[in-house]
């Protein structure tokens, strides 16, 4: 497909998004611990002209039959919520499972989940971790510190661990049970797809309700105690502790500065996780809303803001970059243009110069990550600036001013101007 030239180019730069609300006018600090699949940078490039108000307004939402909904596509469960009588309300919540039967039927939700052990090869779950990713990319666990004021929420910091998530806890139980069976019975359960599926489902339940496991492959005659589970997962709990501590440190807060702790996502129901967070913060987690529903309810509030069902002045949300943005420079080094935890929206100017006689274009490579080396960071994409007036020998080379603007939705817009002529230059996605 041929590239097209525009006067502006937009990159999607995802960041952690949360939508808490409060009826209190007192400023509060809330620690959010959320389990989710997260990608360090999306290669998605939105080729559209920059709106004049892009720095202030969110992308408009068009209501369908008078309703706008917020959707949480969760790893284990997916939920849909909407605003009803001024309050976010869950419409539906189902398992994030899809299956294909031998007769060609497509099963979704509970129906798909119930037949998973009998149809493991054609049943799909936990697929969220693969959305928009390379196969080698993994889950992350993210902790966020948010300052809450009346009708306002400001992200202070966000910290993630790419090797920490609910599936990691499940795998510890699966591996332990499989090893126990292989040692005692000489049977390798990991080679039996149906038994492995059944075991995986049992592990998911077990991490919440230890020592009670309601269903396991019939060959298994032992189940882990809670103490054994916590021993198996001790390093994961240590990783979680470090992630929470780093999140506070980046926010320049102490644990006694946190007013409330909010756990988000199904895996936060693990007793060991709850106990760890309580021990660290000295506070019982806020359990007024089910952890599996909080994302969808928050999305419903934001949907209400975008559609006009919720007055914008009644709720303001300020997000921040979870990772720095930068540009590739000579020697494979990244030049940072927007730092980590920069409050959104924001913009930055960079000036480029041509280096060769007659040069009429410049290629710019946008990156996301914390390393100073290009190869260690995530590529968000490249673009070419065309239409530069070709400077001749012994004439000062052209200087191009490039403005990088990132809006509240994490959309990075790029515009280029020839400083000599003042003209806007064409930008082409590569």
GROMACS .gro file of C-alpha atoms in nm, residues 87-232:
model
  146
   87UNK     CA    1  -2.413   0.623   3.845
   88UNK     CA    2  -2.196   0.371   3.657
   89UNK     CA    3  -2.375   0.036   3.637
   90UNK     CA    4  -2.258  -0.305   3.517
   91UNK     CA    5  -2.471  -0.433   3.229
   92UNK     CA    6  -2.304  -0.769   3.178
   93UNK     CA    7  -1.996  -0.964   3.282
   94UNK     CA    8  -1.887  -1.291   3.120
   95UNK     CA    9  -1.572  -1.507   3.106
   96UNK     CA   10  -1.328  -1.400   2.835
   97UNK     CA   11  -1.347  -1.738   2.664
   98UNK     CA   12  -1.433  -1.830   2.304
   99UNK     CA   13  -1.460  -2.183   2.163
  100UNK     CA   14  -1.521  -2.344   1.825
  101UNK     CA   15  -1.708  -2.674   1.818
  102UNK     CA   16  -1.674  -2.959   1.569
  103UNK     CA   17  -2.004  -2.867   1.404
  104UNK     CA   18  -1.890  -2.509   1.348
  105UNK     CA   19  -2.069  -2.336   1.635
  106UNK     CA   20  -1.900  -2.046   1.812
  107UNK     CA   21  -1.940  -2.046   2.190
  108UNK     CA   22  -1.875  -1.740   2.406
  109UNK     CA   23  -1.853  -1.682   2.781
  110UNK     CA   24  -1.984  -1.935   3.033
  111UNK     CA   25  -2.087  -2.183   2.764
  112UNK     CA   26  -1.738  -2.183   2.617
  113UNK     CA   27  -1.574  -2.210   2.957
  114UNK     CA   28  -1.785  -2.509   3.066
  115UNK     CA   29  -1.674  -2.723   2.772
  116UNK     CA   30  -1.308  -2.619   2.778
  117UNK     CA   31  -1.176  -2.939   2.935
  118UNK     CA   32  -1.352  -3.148   2.668
  119UNK     CA   33  -1.243  -2.926   2.380
  120UNK     CA   34  -0.906  -2.778   2.485
  121UNK     CA   35  -0.757  -2.743   2.136
  122UNK     CA   36  -1.040  -2.519   2.013
  123UNK     CA   37  -1.105  -2.317   2.328
  124UNK     CA   38  -0.929  -1.984   2.370
  125UNK     CA   39  -0.880  -1.788   2.692
  126UNK     CA   40  -0.628  -1.541   2.837
  127UNK     CA   41  -0.583  -1.412   2.481
  128UNK     CA   42  -0.561  -1.051   2.594
  129UNK     CA   43  -0.191  -1.086   2.656
  130UNK     CA   44  -0.141  -1.145   2.282
  131UNK     CA   45  -0.345  -0.851   2.153
  132UNK     CA   46  -0.119  -0.614   1.960
  133UNK     CA   47   0.193  -0.798   2.069
  134UNK     CA   48   0.472  -1.002   1.934
  135UNK     CA   49   0.457  -1.360   2.056
  136UNK     CA   50   0.759  -1.304   2.282
  137UNK     CA   51   0.598  -1.023   2.478
  138UNK     CA   52   0.455  -1.097   2.820
  139UNK     CA   53   0.215  -0.963   3.078
  140UNK     CA   54   0.285  -0.684   3.315
  141UNK     CA   55   0.153  -0.601   3.656
  142UNK     CA   56   0.095  -0.232   3.710
  143UNK     CA   57   0.068  -0.023   4.023
  144UNK     CA   58  -0.053   0.334   4.005
  145UNK     CA   59  -0.064   0.612   4.260
  146UNK     CA   60  -0.345   0.862   4.204
  147UNK     CA   61  -0.419   1.185   4.388
  148UNK     CA   62  -0.792   1.239   4.425
  149UNK     CA   63  -0.949   1.578   4.479
  150UNK     CA   64  -1.309   1.683   4.439
  151UNK     CA   65  -1.414   1.580   4.087
  152UNK     CA   66  -1.048   1.541   3.990
  153UNK     CA   67  -0.799   1.256   3.960
  154UNK     CA   68  -0.429   1.304   3.889
  155UNK     CA   69  -0.197   1.012   3.821
  156UNK     CA   70   0.122   1.067   4.022
  157UNK     CA   71   0.312   0.756   3.915
  158UNK     CA   72   0.271   0.421   3.746
  159UNK     CA   73   0.509   0.129   3.774
  160UNK     CA   74   0.492  -0.214   3.612
  161UNK     CA   75   0.663  -0.551   3.621
  162UNK     CA   76   0.662  -0.744   3.295
  163UNK     CA   77   0.699  -1.080   3.469
  164UNK     CA   78   0.416  -1.052   3.719
  165UNK     CA   79   0.051  -1.134   3.661
  166UNK     CA   80  -0.231  -1.375   3.745
  167UNK     CA   81  -0.115  -1.634   3.493
  168UNK     CA   82   0.220  -1.653   3.670
  169UNK     CA   83   0.049  -1.755   3.995
  170UNK     CA   84  -0.163  -2.012   3.809
  171UNK     CA   85   0.143  -2.162   3.645
  172UNK     CA   86   0.311  -2.222   3.981
  173UNK     CA   87   0.017  -2.436   4.094
  174UNK     CA   88  -0.004  -2.621   3.762
  175UNK     CA   89   0.368  -2.698   3.761
  176UNK     CA   90   0.365  -2.813   4.123
  177UNK     CA   91   0.070  -3.046   4.075
  178UNK     CA   92   0.212  -3.183   3.750
  179UNK     CA   93   0.552  -3.244   3.912
  180UNK     CA   94   0.386  -3.416   4.208
  181UNK     CA   95   0.194  -3.650   3.979
  182UNK     CA   96   0.497  -3.727   3.766
  183UNK     CA   97   0.702  -3.804   4.076
  184UNK     CA   98   0.436  -4.019   4.245
  185UNK     CA   99   0.267  -4.185   3.947
  186UNK     CA  100   0.517  -4.151   3.664
  187UNK     CA  101   0.254  -3.969   3.454
  188UNK     CA  102   0.341  -3.651   3.264
  189UNK     CA  103   0.019  -3.453   3.287
  190UNK     CA  104   0.163  -3.169   3.081
  191UNK     CA  105   0.141  -3.390   2.771
  192UNK     CA  106  -0.233  -3.450   2.818
  193UNK     CA  107  -0.413  -3.144   2.679
  194UNK     CA  108  -0.748  -3.222   2.837
  195UNK     CA  109  -0.597  -3.292   3.177
  196UNK     CA  110  -0.382  -2.980   3.151
  197UNK     CA  111  -0.686  -2.766   3.069
  198UNK     CA  112  -0.873  -2.908   3.368
  199UNK     CA  113  -0.571  -2.850   3.587
  200UNK     CA  114  -0.535  -2.490   3.469
  201UNK     CA  115  -0.898  -2.418   3.555
  202UNK     CA  116  -0.848  -2.574   3.898
  203UNK     CA  117  -0.536  -2.364   3.957
  204UNK     CA  118  -0.725  -2.044   3.875
  205UNK     CA  119  -0.982  -2.125   4.143
  206UNK     CA  120  -0.727  -2.259   4.388
  207UNK     CA  121  -0.520  -1.942   4.412
  208UNK     CA  122  -0.828  -1.762   4.548
  209UNK     CA  123  -0.987  -2.042   4.756
  210UNK     CA  124  -0.696  -2.251   4.882
  211UNK     CA  125  -0.697  -2.518   5.012
  212UNK     CA  126  -1.028  -2.594   4.836
  213UNK     CA  127  -1.000  -2.728   4.481
  214UNK     CA  128  -1.336  -2.855   4.358
  215UNK     CA  129  -1.221  -3.036   4.045
  216UNK     CA  130  -0.888  -3.174   3.927
  217UNK     CA  131  -0.783  -3.456   3.695
  218UNK     CA  132  -0.871  -3.782   3.867
  219UNK     CA  133  -0.505  -3.888   3.879
  220UNK     CA  134  -0.424  -3.608   4.124
  221UNK     CA  135  -0.462  -3.704   4.488
  222UNK     CA  136  -0.299  -3.398   4.645
  223UNK     CA  137  -0.367  -3.026   4.653
  224UNK     CA  138  -0.146  -2.743   4.776
  225UNK     CA  139  -0.216  -2.582   5.110
  226UNK     CA  140  -0.224  -2.206   5.134
  227UNK     CA  141   0.117  -2.212   5.299
  228UNK     CA  142   0.252  -2.422   5.013
  229UNK     CA  143   0.102  -2.190   4.753
  230UNK     CA  144   0.259  -1.886   4.917
  231UNK     CA  145   0.591  -2.068   4.928
  232UNK     CA  146   0.564  -2.153   4.557
   0.00000   0.00000   0.00000
